[in-house]
């Protein structure tokens, strides 16, 4: 699949789901502060029903579980080991979806891109779009054959804490924050206990919800060009959010309008607010 658009529609997936080179991934994730959250909830939803042939991708397990921060990127070795066993290897077109529109699937899309797998797409509208299109579901986990997975780390797609300390002082780097405007401004609380709200100095607010249509799909290329027109075309851009999940929606939006070089700050606000409590801007 050669299209540079990062999204595929439910109709496209229905037409291609049986193709031997297409692999479907369920990346459903329930944030821990949600009322129905709990260990294993997302996997339970997957076991109850998923798109036929889909494998389950747990962003909290395929992660650096030694870190105190949530779902940080795993080592290339761990990532490759996990996805290889899921049959998500070289030569495959990977289509990721979740049950939150495409919030967690955007994160997984970015993870695959960071590890060098370019042929990865996100199901526009996610699970709801699939169900509304009349797509079939199943409750049996597929039996997968291991497939070789080659890692080619794309370091330009990731920013670390040390790099962000420099970026906040660099006028040539634009930091875009995907959290809701109230949390960015510091007048609404963070969902994670103990974290102050506010934003990184010099960053700008771009709520992920502003990039999504009312039906839960990503805005069109024309709509996104208008929404993102104020950002310089040649400016270095880094996306951040609460914990590196919804920030990936900013990357999807820029990819749709032709920019595939936007980086994501993996630790995001969870790391910045913890390590720099005296370097927080508000309003």
PDB file of C-alpha atoms in Angstrom:
ATOM      1  CA  UNK A   1       0.000   0.000   0.000  1.00  0.00           C
ATOM      2  CA  UNK A   2       1.666   3.227  -1.151  1.00  0.00           C
ATOM      3  CA  UNK A   3      -0.705   6.018  -0.097  1.00  0.00           C
ATOM      4  CA  UNK A   4       0.860   8.593   2.226  1.00  0.00           C
ATOM      5  CA  UNK A   5      -2.477   9.112   4.018  1.00  0.00           C
ATOM      6  CA  UNK A   6      -2.094   7.513   7.467  1.00  0.00           C
ATOM      7  CA  UNK A   7      -5.771   6.526   7.660  1.00  0.00           C
ATOM      8  CA  UNK A   8      -7.899   3.848   6.019  1.00  0.00           C
ATOM      9  CA  UNK A   9     -11.674   3.682   6.090  1.00  0.00           C
ATOM     10  CA  UNK A  10     -13.795   0.847   7.404  1.00  0.00           C
ATOM     11  CA  UNK A  11     -14.900   0.195   3.830  1.00  0.00           C
ATOM     12  CA  UNK A  12     -11.295  -0.159   2.679  1.00  0.00           C
ATOM     13  CA  UNK A  13     -10.581  -2.612   5.463  1.00  0.00           C
ATOM     14  CA  UNK A  14     -13.681  -4.668   4.639  1.00  0.00           C
ATOM     15  CA  UNK A  15     -12.440  -4.942   1.054  1.00  0.00           C
ATOM     16  CA  UNK A  16      -8.873  -5.884   2.021  1.00  0.00           C
ATOM     17  CA  UNK A  17      -9.185  -7.749   5.314  1.00  0.00           C
ATOM     18  CA  UNK A  18      -8.563 -11.142   3.711  1.00  0.00           C
ATOM     19  CA  UNK A  19      -5.490 -10.011   1.791  1.00  0.00           C
ATOM     20  CA  UNK A  20      -2.463 -12.077   2.876  1.00  0.00           C
ATOM     21  CA  UNK A  21      -0.316  -8.998   3.458  1.00  0.00           C
ATOM     22  CA  UNK A  22      -2.843  -7.155   5.689  1.00  0.00           C
ATOM     23  CA  UNK A  23      -2.648  -7.547   9.482  1.00  0.00           C
ATOM     24  CA  UNK A  24      -5.191  -5.996  11.834  1.00  0.00           C
ATOM     25  CA  UNK A  25      -4.242  -4.838  15.336  1.00  0.00           C
ATOM     26  CA  UNK A  26      -6.609  -4.051  18.213  1.00  0.00           C
ATOM     27  CA  UNK A  27      -4.902  -1.391  20.354  1.00  0.00           C
ATOM     28  CA  UNK A  28      -7.873  -0.643  22.602  1.00  0.00           C
ATOM     29  CA  UNK A  29      -6.807   1.067  25.817  1.00  0.00           C
ATOM     30  CA  UNK A  30      -8.846   2.309  28.768  1.00  0.00           C
ATOM     31  CA  UNK A  31      -7.082   5.156  30.636  1.00  0.00           C
ATOM     32  CA  UNK A  32      -6.603   4.233  34.308  1.00  0.00           C
ATOM     33  CA  UNK A  33      -8.666   7.190  35.542  1.00  0.00           C
ATOM     34  CA  UNK A  34     -11.792   6.118  33.624  1.00  0.00           C
ATOM     35  CA  UNK A  35     -14.630   4.598  35.685  1.00  0.00           C
ATOM     36  CA  UNK A  36     -14.459   1.233  33.892  1.00  0.00           C
ATOM     37  CA  UNK A  37     -10.671   0.967  33.974  1.00  0.00           C
ATOM     38  CA  UNK A  38      -8.756  -1.863  35.577  1.00  0.00           C
ATOM     39  CA  UNK A  39      -6.145  -4.488  34.910  1.00  0.00           C
ATOM     40  CA  UNK A  40      -7.051  -6.522  31.869  1.00  0.00           C
ATOM     41  CA  UNK A  41     -10.144  -4.514  30.900  1.00  0.00           C
ATOM     42  CA  UNK A  42      -8.929  -3.730  27.395  1.00  0.00           C
ATOM     43  CA  UNK A  43      -7.914  -7.337  26.739  1.00  0.00           C
ATOM     44  CA  UNK A  44     -11.303  -8.494  28.052  1.00  0.00           C
ATOM     45  CA  UNK A  45     -13.046  -6.232  25.544  1.00  0.00           C
ATOM     46  CA  UNK A  46     -10.862  -7.705  22.821  1.00  0.00           C
ATOM     47  CA  UNK A  47     -11.741 -11.255  23.874  1.00  0.00           C
ATOM     48  CA  UNK A  48     -15.444 -10.432  23.840  1.00  0.00           C
ATOM     49  CA  UNK A  49     -15.354  -9.144  20.282  1.00  0.00           C
ATOM     50  CA  UNK A  50     -12.812  -7.852  17.789  1.00  0.00           C
ATOM     51  CA  UNK A  51     -12.336  -7.403  14.067  1.00  0.00           C
ATOM     52  CA  UNK A  52     -11.740 -10.826  12.480  1.00  0.00           C
ATOM     53  CA  UNK A  53      -8.090 -11.829  12.566  1.00  0.00           C
ATOM     54  CA  UNK A  54      -7.043  -8.938  14.792  1.00  0.00           C
ATOM     55  CA  UNK A  55      -4.289  -9.417  17.366  1.00  0.00           C
ATOM     56  CA  UNK A  56      -4.221  -7.478  20.626  1.00  0.00           C
ATOM     57  CA  UNK A  57      -1.537  -4.853  21.266  1.00  0.00           C
ATOM     58  CA  UNK A  58      -1.214  -3.738  24.891  1.00  0.00           C
ATOM     59  CA  UNK A  59       0.538  -0.351  25.077  1.00  0.00           C
ATOM     60  CA  UNK A  60       1.125  -0.825  28.798  1.00  0.00           C
ATOM     61  CA  UNK A  61       2.890  -4.168  28.306  1.00  0.00           C
ATOM     62  CA  UNK A  62       4.751  -3.542  25.059  1.00  0.00           C
ATOM     63  CA  UNK A  63       6.515  -0.744  26.890  1.00  0.00           C
ATOM     64  CA  UNK A  64       9.437   0.037  29.144  1.00  0.00           C
ATOM     65  CA  UNK A  65       7.879  -1.533  32.237  1.00  0.00           C
ATOM     66  CA  UNK A  66      10.903  -0.549  34.336  1.00  0.00           C
ATOM     67  CA  UNK A  67      10.039   3.125  33.917  1.00  0.00           C
ATOM     68  CA  UNK A  68       7.913   4.910  36.510  1.00  0.00           C
ATOM     69  CA  UNK A  69       6.164   6.677  33.628  1.00  0.00           C
ATOM     70  CA  UNK A  70       3.209   5.085  31.819  1.00  0.00           C
ATOM     71  CA  UNK A  71       3.645   3.152  28.542  1.00  0.00           C
ATOM     72  CA  UNK A  72       7.051   4.551  27.614  1.00  0.00           C
ATOM     73  CA  UNK A  73       8.629   3.157  24.461  1.00  0.00           C
ATOM     74  CA  UNK A  74      10.150  -0.306  24.925  1.00  0.00           C
ATOM     75  CA  UNK A  75      13.611  -1.196  23.717  1.00  0.00           C
ATOM     76  CA  UNK A  76      13.803  -2.105  20.023  1.00  0.00           C
ATOM     77  CA  UNK A  77      14.600  -5.669  21.081  1.00  0.00           C
ATOM     78  CA  UNK A  78      11.457  -6.012  23.199  1.00  0.00           C
ATOM     79  CA  UNK A  79       9.264  -4.381  20.569  1.00  0.00           C
ATOM     80  CA  UNK A  80      10.588  -6.648  17.820  1.00  0.00           C
ATOM     81  CA  UNK A  81      10.202  -9.758  19.973  1.00  0.00           C
ATOM     82  CA  UNK A  82       6.581  -8.980  20.834  1.00  0.00           C
ATOM     83  CA  UNK A  83       5.357  -8.001  17.383  1.00  0.00           C
ATOM     84  CA  UNK A  84       7.207 -10.860  15.685  1.00  0.00           C
ATOM     85  CA  UNK A  85       5.193 -13.341  17.749  1.00  0.00           C
ATOM     86  CA  UNK A  86       2.027 -11.511  16.677  1.00  0.00           C
ATOM     87  CA  UNK A  87       2.873 -11.998  13.008  1.00  0.00           C
ATOM     88  CA  UNK A  88       3.459  -8.272  12.524  1.00  0.00           C
ATOM     89  CA  UNK A  89       6.648  -8.440  10.550  1.00  0.00           C
ATOM     90  CA  UNK A  90       8.334  -7.278   7.401  1.00  0.00           C
ATOM     91  CA  UNK A  91       6.241  -6.990   4.257  1.00  0.00           C
ATOM     92  CA  UNK A  92       2.943  -6.583   6.087  1.00  0.00           C
ATOM     93  CA  UNK A  93       0.464  -3.713   5.890  1.00  0.00           C
ATOM     94  CA  UNK A  94      -0.575  -3.129   9.495  1.00  0.00           C
ATOM     95  CA  UNK A  95      -3.962  -1.563  10.239  1.00  0.00           C
ATOM     96  CA  UNK A  96      -4.471  -0.452  13.849  1.00  0.00           C
ATOM     97  CA  UNK A  97      -7.766   0.393  15.545  1.00  0.00           C
ATOM     98  CA  UNK A  98      -9.096   0.943  19.054  1.00  0.00           C
ATOM     99  CA  UNK A  99     -12.313   1.715  20.899  1.00  0.00           C
ATOM    100  CA  UNK A 100     -11.541   5.394  21.555  1.00  0.00           C
ATOM    101  CA  UNK A 101     -11.851   6.602  17.981  1.00  0.00           C
ATOM    102  CA  UNK A 102      -8.154   6.263  17.232  1.00  0.00           C
ATOM    103  CA  UNK A 103      -6.343   7.681  20.261  1.00  0.00           C
ATOM    104  CA  UNK A 104      -4.371   4.588  21.319  1.00  0.00           C
ATOM    105  CA  UNK A 105      -4.123   3.312  17.756  1.00  0.00           C
ATOM    106  CA  UNK A 106      -2.419   6.581  16.809  1.00  0.00           C
ATOM    107  CA  UNK A 107       0.153   5.841  19.516  1.00  0.00           C
ATOM    108  CA  UNK A 108       0.753   2.324  18.152  1.00  0.00           C
ATOM    109  CA  UNK A 109       0.975   3.712  14.602  1.00  0.00           C
ATOM    110  CA  UNK A 110       3.738   6.049  15.806  1.00  0.00           C
ATOM    111  CA  UNK A 111       5.519   3.213  17.633  1.00  0.00           C
ATOM    112  CA  UNK A 112       5.685   1.124  14.461  1.00  0.00           C
ATOM    113  CA  UNK A 113       6.924   4.115  12.476  1.00  0.00           C
ATOM    114  CA  UNK A 114       9.580   4.850  15.096  1.00  0.00           C
ATOM    115  CA  UNK A 115      10.764   1.232  14.859  1.00  0.00           C
ATOM    116  CA  UNK A 116      11.030   1.592  11.082  1.00  0.00           C
ATOM    117  CA  UNK A 117       7.845  -0.098   9.835  1.00  0.00           C
ATOM    118  CA  UNK A 118       6.492   2.460   7.359  1.00  0.00           C
ATOM    119  CA  UNK A 119       3.510   0.501   6.025  1.00  0.00           C
ATOM    120  CA  UNK A 120       1.178   1.064   8.958  1.00  0.00           C
ATOM    121  CA  UNK A 121      -2.271   2.680   8.932  1.00  0.00           C
ATOM    122  CA  UNK A 122      -4.951   3.693  11.421  1.00  0.00           C
ATOM    123  CA  UNK A 123      -8.604   2.749  11.002  1.00  0.00           C
ATOM    124  CA  UNK A 124     -10.439   6.071  10.753  1.00  0.00           C
ATOM    125  CA  UNK A 125     -13.132   6.187  13.420  1.00  0.00           C
ATOM    126  CA  UNK A 126     -11.883   2.959  14.963  1.00  0.00           C
ATOM    127  CA  UNK A 127     -14.155   0.258  16.360  1.00  0.00           C
ATOM    128  CA  UNK A 128     -17.293   2.396  16.112  1.00  0.00           C
ATOM    129  CA  UNK A 129     -16.740   3.052  12.413  1.00  0.00           C
ATOM    130  CA  UNK A 130     -16.236  -0.672  11.832  1.00  0.00           C
ATOM    131  CA  UNK A 131     -19.455  -1.605  13.637  1.00  0.00           C
ATOM    132  CA  UNK A 132     -21.453   1.157  11.933  1.00  0.00           C
ATOM    133  CA  UNK A 133     -20.240  -0.066   8.548  1.00  0.00           C
ATOM    134  CA  UNK A 134     -21.658  -3.523   9.271  1.00  0.00           C
ATOM    135  CA  UNK A 135     -18.239  -5.077   9.727  1.00  0.00           C
ATOM    136  CA  UNK A 136     -18.077  -8.605  11.109  1.00  0.00           C
ATOM    137  CA  UNK A 137     -16.662  -9.433  14.543  1.00  0.00           C
ATOM    138  CA  UNK A 138     -15.366 -12.552  16.258  1.00  0.00           C
ATOM    139  CA  UNK A 139     -14.342 -13.624  19.746  1.00  0.00           C
ATOM    140  CA  UNK A 140     -11.674 -16.184  18.883  1.00  0.00           C
ATOM    141  CA  UNK A 141      -8.035 -15.145  19.066  1.00  0.00           C
ATOM    142  CA  UNK A 142      -6.209 -15.923  15.820  1.00  0.00           C
ATOM    143  CA  UNK A 143      -3.369 -18.416  15.691  1.00  0.00           C
ATOM    144  CA  UNK A 144      -0.444 -16.453  14.326  1.00  0.00           C
ATOM    145  CA  UNK A 145       2.814 -17.589  12.768  1.00  0.00           C
ATOM    146  CA  UNK A 146       5.916 -15.684  13.756  1.00  0.00           C
ATOM    147  CA  UNK A 147       7.232 -13.301  11.134  1.00  0.00           C
ATOM    148  CA  UNK A 148      10.644 -11.698  10.999  1.00  0.00           C
ATOM    149  CA  UNK A 149      10.580  -8.053  12.058  1.00  0.00           C
ATOM    150  CA  UNK A 150      13.468  -5.755  11.208  1.00  0.00           C
ATOM    151  CA  UNK A 151      13.950  -2.684  13.402  1.00  0.00           C
ATOM    152  CA  UNK A 152      15.283   0.487  11.808  1.00  0.00           C
ATOM    153  CA  UNK A 153      14.935   3.095  14.546  1.00  0.00           C
ATOM    154  CA  UNK A 154      13.809   6.515  13.316  1.00  0.00           C
ATOM    155  CA  UNK A 155      15.235   8.733  16.033  1.00  0.00           C
ATOM    156  CA  UNK A 156      13.900  11.939  14.473  1.00  0.00           C
ATOM    157  CA  UNK A 157      10.358  10.877  15.471  1.00  0.00           C
ATOM    158  CA  UNK A 158      11.128  10.860  19.213  1.00  0.00           C
ATOM    159  CA  UNK A 159      12.058  13.560  21.711  1.00  0.00           C
ATOM    160  CA  UNK A 160      13.434  12.824  25.161  1.00  0.00           C
ATOM    161  CA  UNK A 161      13.279  14.898  28.344  1.00  0.00           C
ATOM    162  CA  UNK A 162      16.811  16.220  27.825  1.00  0.00           C
ATOM    163  CA  UNK A 163      15.952  17.265  24.278  1.00  0.00           C
ATOM    164  CA  UNK A 164      12.775  18.991  25.470  1.00  0.00           C
ATOM    165  CA  UNK A 165      14.732  20.991  28.038  1.00  0.00           C
ATOM    166  CA  UNK A 166      16.622  22.458  25.096  1.00  0.00           C
ATOM    167  CA  UNK A 167      13.529  22.738  22.888  1.00  0.00           C
ATOM    168  CA  UNK A 168      11.658  25.028  25.313  1.00  0.00           C
ATOM    169  CA  UNK A 169      14.524  27.518  24.954  1.00  0.00           C
ATOM    170  CA  UNK A 170      14.714  27.212  21.178  1.00  0.00           C
ATOM    171  CA  UNK A 171      12.498  29.611  19.232  1.00  0.00           C
ATOM    172  CA  UNK A 172      12.841  27.505  16.095  1.00  0.00           C
ATOM    173  CA  UNK A 173      11.055  24.514  17.650  1.00  0.00           C
ATOM    174  CA  UNK A 174       7.273  24.567  18.022  1.00  0.00           C
ATOM    175  CA  UNK A 175       5.828  22.415  20.825  1.00  0.00           C
ATOM    176  CA  UNK A 176       2.162  21.524  20.327  1.00  0.00           C
ATOM    177  CA  UNK A 177       0.156  20.218  23.281  1.00  0.00           C
ATOM    178  CA  UNK A 178      -2.743  17.856  22.514  1.00  0.00           C
ATOM    179  CA  UNK A 179      -4.366  18.027  25.967  1.00  0.00           C
ATOM    180  CA  UNK A 180      -7.669  19.865  26.515  1.00  0.00           C
ATOM    181  CA  UNK A 181      -7.320  23.644  26.645  1.00  0.00           C
ATOM    182  CA  UNK A 182      -8.262  23.843  30.339  1.00  0.00           C
ATOM    183  CA  UNK A 183      -5.444  21.559  31.407  1.00  0.00           C
ATOM    184  CA  UNK A 184      -3.032  23.449  29.157  1.00  0.00           C
ATOM    185  CA  UNK A 185      -4.090  26.760  30.729  1.00  0.00           C
ATOM    186  CA  UNK A 186      -3.759  25.358  34.228  1.00  0.00           C
ATOM    187  CA  UNK A 187      -7.381  25.948  35.263  1.00  0.00           C
ATOM    188  CA  UNK A 188      -8.532  22.320  35.024  1.00  0.00           C
ATOM    189  CA  UNK A 189      -6.914  19.455  36.964  1.00  0.00           C
ATOM    190  CA  UNK A 190      -4.828  16.701  35.478  1.00  0.00           C
ATOM    191  CA  UNK A 191      -6.394  13.222  35.665  1.00  0.00           C
ATOM    192  CA  UNK A 192      -3.202  11.786  37.120  1.00  0.00           C
ATOM    193  CA  UNK A 193      -2.993  12.364  40.890  1.00  0.00           C
ATOM    194  CA  UNK A 194      -0.202  14.617  42.075  1.00  0.00           C
ATOM    195  CA  UNK A 195       0.438  16.380  38.753  1.00  0.00           C
ATOM    196  CA  UNK A 196      -0.072  20.112  38.409  1.00  0.00           C
ATOM    197  CA  UNK A 197      -1.796  21.325  35.265  1.00  0.00           C
ATOM    198  CA  UNK A 198      -0.331  23.985  32.993  1.00  0.00           C
ATOM    199  CA  UNK A 199       2.069  23.679  30.081  1.00  0.00           C
ATOM    200  CA  UNK A 200       5.677  23.651  28.999  1.00  0.00           C
ATOM    201  CA  UNK A 201       7.106  27.154  28.513  1.00  0.00           C
ATOM    202  CA  UNK A 202       6.725  28.337  24.938  1.00  0.00           C
ATOM    203  CA  UNK A 203       4.342  25.566  23.898  1.00  0.00           C
ATOM    204  CA  UNK A 204       1.047  26.103  22.083  1.00  0.00           C
ATOM    205  CA  UNK A 205      -2.315  24.465  22.628  1.00  0.00           C
ATOM    206  CA  UNK A 206      -3.670  22.197  19.887  1.00  0.00           C
ATOM    207  CA  UNK A 207      -6.252  19.901  21.491  1.00  0.00           C
ATOM    208  CA  UNK A 208      -6.459  16.547  19.751  1.00  0.00           C
ATOM    209  CA  UNK A 209     -10.243  16.903  19.752  1.00  0.00           C
ATOM    210  CA  UNK A 210      -9.942  19.920  17.447  1.00  0.00           C
ATOM    211  CA  UNK A 211      -8.517  17.662  14.746  1.00  0.00           C
ATOM    212  CA  UNK A 212     -11.374  15.169  14.854  1.00  0.00           C
ATOM    213  CA  UNK A 213     -14.856  15.456  13.332  1.00  0.00           C
ATOM    214  CA  UNK A 214     -18.059  14.919  15.269  1.00  0.00           C
ATOM    215  CA  UNK A 215     -18.399  11.396  13.836  1.00  0.00           C
ATOM    216  CA  UNK A 216     -15.069  10.393  15.367  1.00  0.00           C
ATOM    217  CA  UNK A 217     -13.022  10.449  12.158  1.00  0.00           C
ATOM    218  CA  UNK A 218      -9.989  12.592  11.410  1.00  0.00           C
ATOM    219  CA  UNK A 219     -10.714  15.869   9.659  1.00  0.00           C
ATOM    220  CA  UNK A 220     -10.171  15.981   5.910  1.00  0.00           C
ATOM    221  CA  UNK A 221      -6.952  17.214   4.349  1.00  0.00           C
ATOM    222  CA  UNK A 222      -8.581  20.545   3.461  1.00  0.00           C
ATOM    223  CA  UNK A 223      -9.960  20.990   6.980  1.00  0.00           C
ATOM    224  CA  UNK A 224      -6.605  20.151   8.531  1.00  0.00           C
ATOM    225  CA  UNK A 225      -4.710  22.509   6.250  1.00  0.00           C
ATOM    226  CA  UNK A 226      -6.979  25.291   7.471  1.00  0.00           C
ATOM    227  CA  UNK A 227      -6.667  24.225  11.131  1.00  0.00           C
ATOM    228  CA  UNK A 228      -2.875  23.991  10.930  1.00  0.00           C
ATOM    229  CA  UNK A 229      -2.251  26.936   8.604  1.00  0.00           C
ATOM    230  CA  UNK A 230      -0.791  29.123  11.357  1.00  0.00           C
ATOM    231  CA  UNK A 231       2.179  26.789  11.849  1.00  0.00           C
ATOM    232  CA  UNK A 232       5.215  27.399   9.666  1.00  0.00           C
ATOM    233  CA  UNK A 233       5.702  24.719   7.043  1.00  0.00           C
ATOM    234  CA  UNK A 234       9.448  24.481   7.644  1.00  0.00           C
ATOM    235  CA  UNK A 235       9.373  24.723  11.455  1.00  0.00           C
ATOM    236  CA  UNK A 236      10.491  21.805  13.597  1.00  0.00           C
ATOM    237  CA  UNK A 237       7.448  20.535  15.485  1.00  0.00           C
ATOM    238  CA  UNK A 238       7.141  18.334  18.554  1.00  0.00           C
ATOM    239  CA  UNK A 239       3.820  16.982  19.850  1.00  0.00           C
ATOM    240  CA  UNK A 240       3.145  16.375  23.516  1.00  0.00           C
ATOM    241  CA  UNK A 241       0.125  15.484  25.678  1.00  0.00           C
ATOM    242  CA  UNK A 242      -0.525  13.827  29.041  1.00  0.00           C
ATOM    243  CA  UNK A 243       1.447  10.612  28.571  1.00  0.00           C
ATOM    244  CA  UNK A 244       2.381  10.369  24.899  1.00  0.00           C
ATOM    245  CA  UNK A 245      -0.874   8.873  23.603  1.00  0.00           C
ATOM    246  CA  UNK A 246      -3.187  11.581  22.210  1.00  0.00           C
ATOM    247  CA  UNK A 247      -0.150  13.551  20.980  1.00  0.00           C
ATOM    248  CA  UNK A 248       0.103  11.006  18.177  1.00  0.00           C
ATOM    249  CA  UNK A 249      -3.165  12.393  16.767  1.00  0.00           C
ATOM    250  CA  UNK A 250      -1.260  15.588  15.990  1.00  0.00           C
ATOM    251  CA  UNK A 251       1.227  13.455  14.057  1.00  0.00           C
ATOM    252  CA  UNK A 252      -1.640  11.826  12.136  1.00  0.00           C
ATOM    253  CA  UNK A 253      -3.022  15.249  11.224  1.00  0.00           C
ATOM    254  CA  UNK A 254       0.287  16.549   9.927  1.00  0.00           C
ATOM    255  CA  UNK A 255       0.914  13.308   8.046  1.00  0.00           C
ATOM    256  CA  UNK A 256      -2.433  13.748   6.285  1.00  0.00           C
ATOM    257  CA  UNK A 257      -1.311  17.153   4.990  1.00  0.00           C
ATOM    258  CA  UNK A 258       2.060  15.817   3.888  1.00  0.00           C
ATOM    259  CA  UNK A 259       4.435  16.191   6.853  1.00  0.00           C
ATOM    260  CA  UNK A 260       5.849  12.946   8.202  1.00  0.00           C
ATOM    261  CA  UNK A 261       8.676  14.416  10.291  1.00  0.00           C
ATOM    262  CA  UNK A 262       6.776  15.524  13.415  1.00  0.00           C
ATOM    263  CA  UNK A 263       8.333  14.163  16.617  1.00  0.00           C
ATOM    264  CA  UNK A 264       6.551  12.994  19.765  1.00  0.00           C
ATOM    265  CA  UNK A 265       7.734  13.716  23.304  1.00  0.00           C
ATOM    266  CA  UNK A 266       7.344  10.275  24.851  1.00  0.00           C
ATOM    267  CA  UNK A 267       7.307  11.289  28.518  1.00  0.00           C
ATOM    268  CA  UNK A 268       4.995  14.228  27.802  1.00  0.00           C
ATOM    269  CA  UNK A 269       3.324  16.082  30.673  1.00  0.00           C
ATOM    270  CA  UNK A 270       3.622  13.111  33.057  1.00  0.00           C
ATOM    271  CA  UNK A 271       7.398  13.480  32.922  1.00  0.00           C
ATOM    272  CA  UNK A 272       7.708  17.252  32.562  1.00  0.00           C
ATOM    273  CA  UNK A 273       5.409  18.145  35.469  1.00  0.00           C
ATOM    274  CA  UNK A 274       7.128  15.577  37.677  1.00  0.00           C
ATOM    275  CA  UNK A 275      10.684  16.631  36.879  1.00  0.00           C
ATOM    276  CA  UNK A 276      10.149  20.359  36.370  1.00  0.00           C
ATOM    277  CA  UNK A 277       7.457  21.459  38.859  1.00  0.00           C
ATOM    278  CA  UNK A 278       8.946  24.952  38.933  1.00  0.00           C
ATOM    279  CA  UNK A 279       9.073  25.296  35.151  1.00  0.00           C
ATOM    280  CA  UNK A 280       5.356  25.245  34.370  1.00  0.00           C
ATOM    281  CA  UNK A 281       3.492  27.993  32.508  1.00  0.00           C
ATOM    282  CA  UNK A 282      -0.201  28.766  32.925  1.00  0.00           C
ATOM    283  CA  UNK A 283      -2.899  30.780  31.159  1.00  0.00           C
TER     284      UNK A 283
END
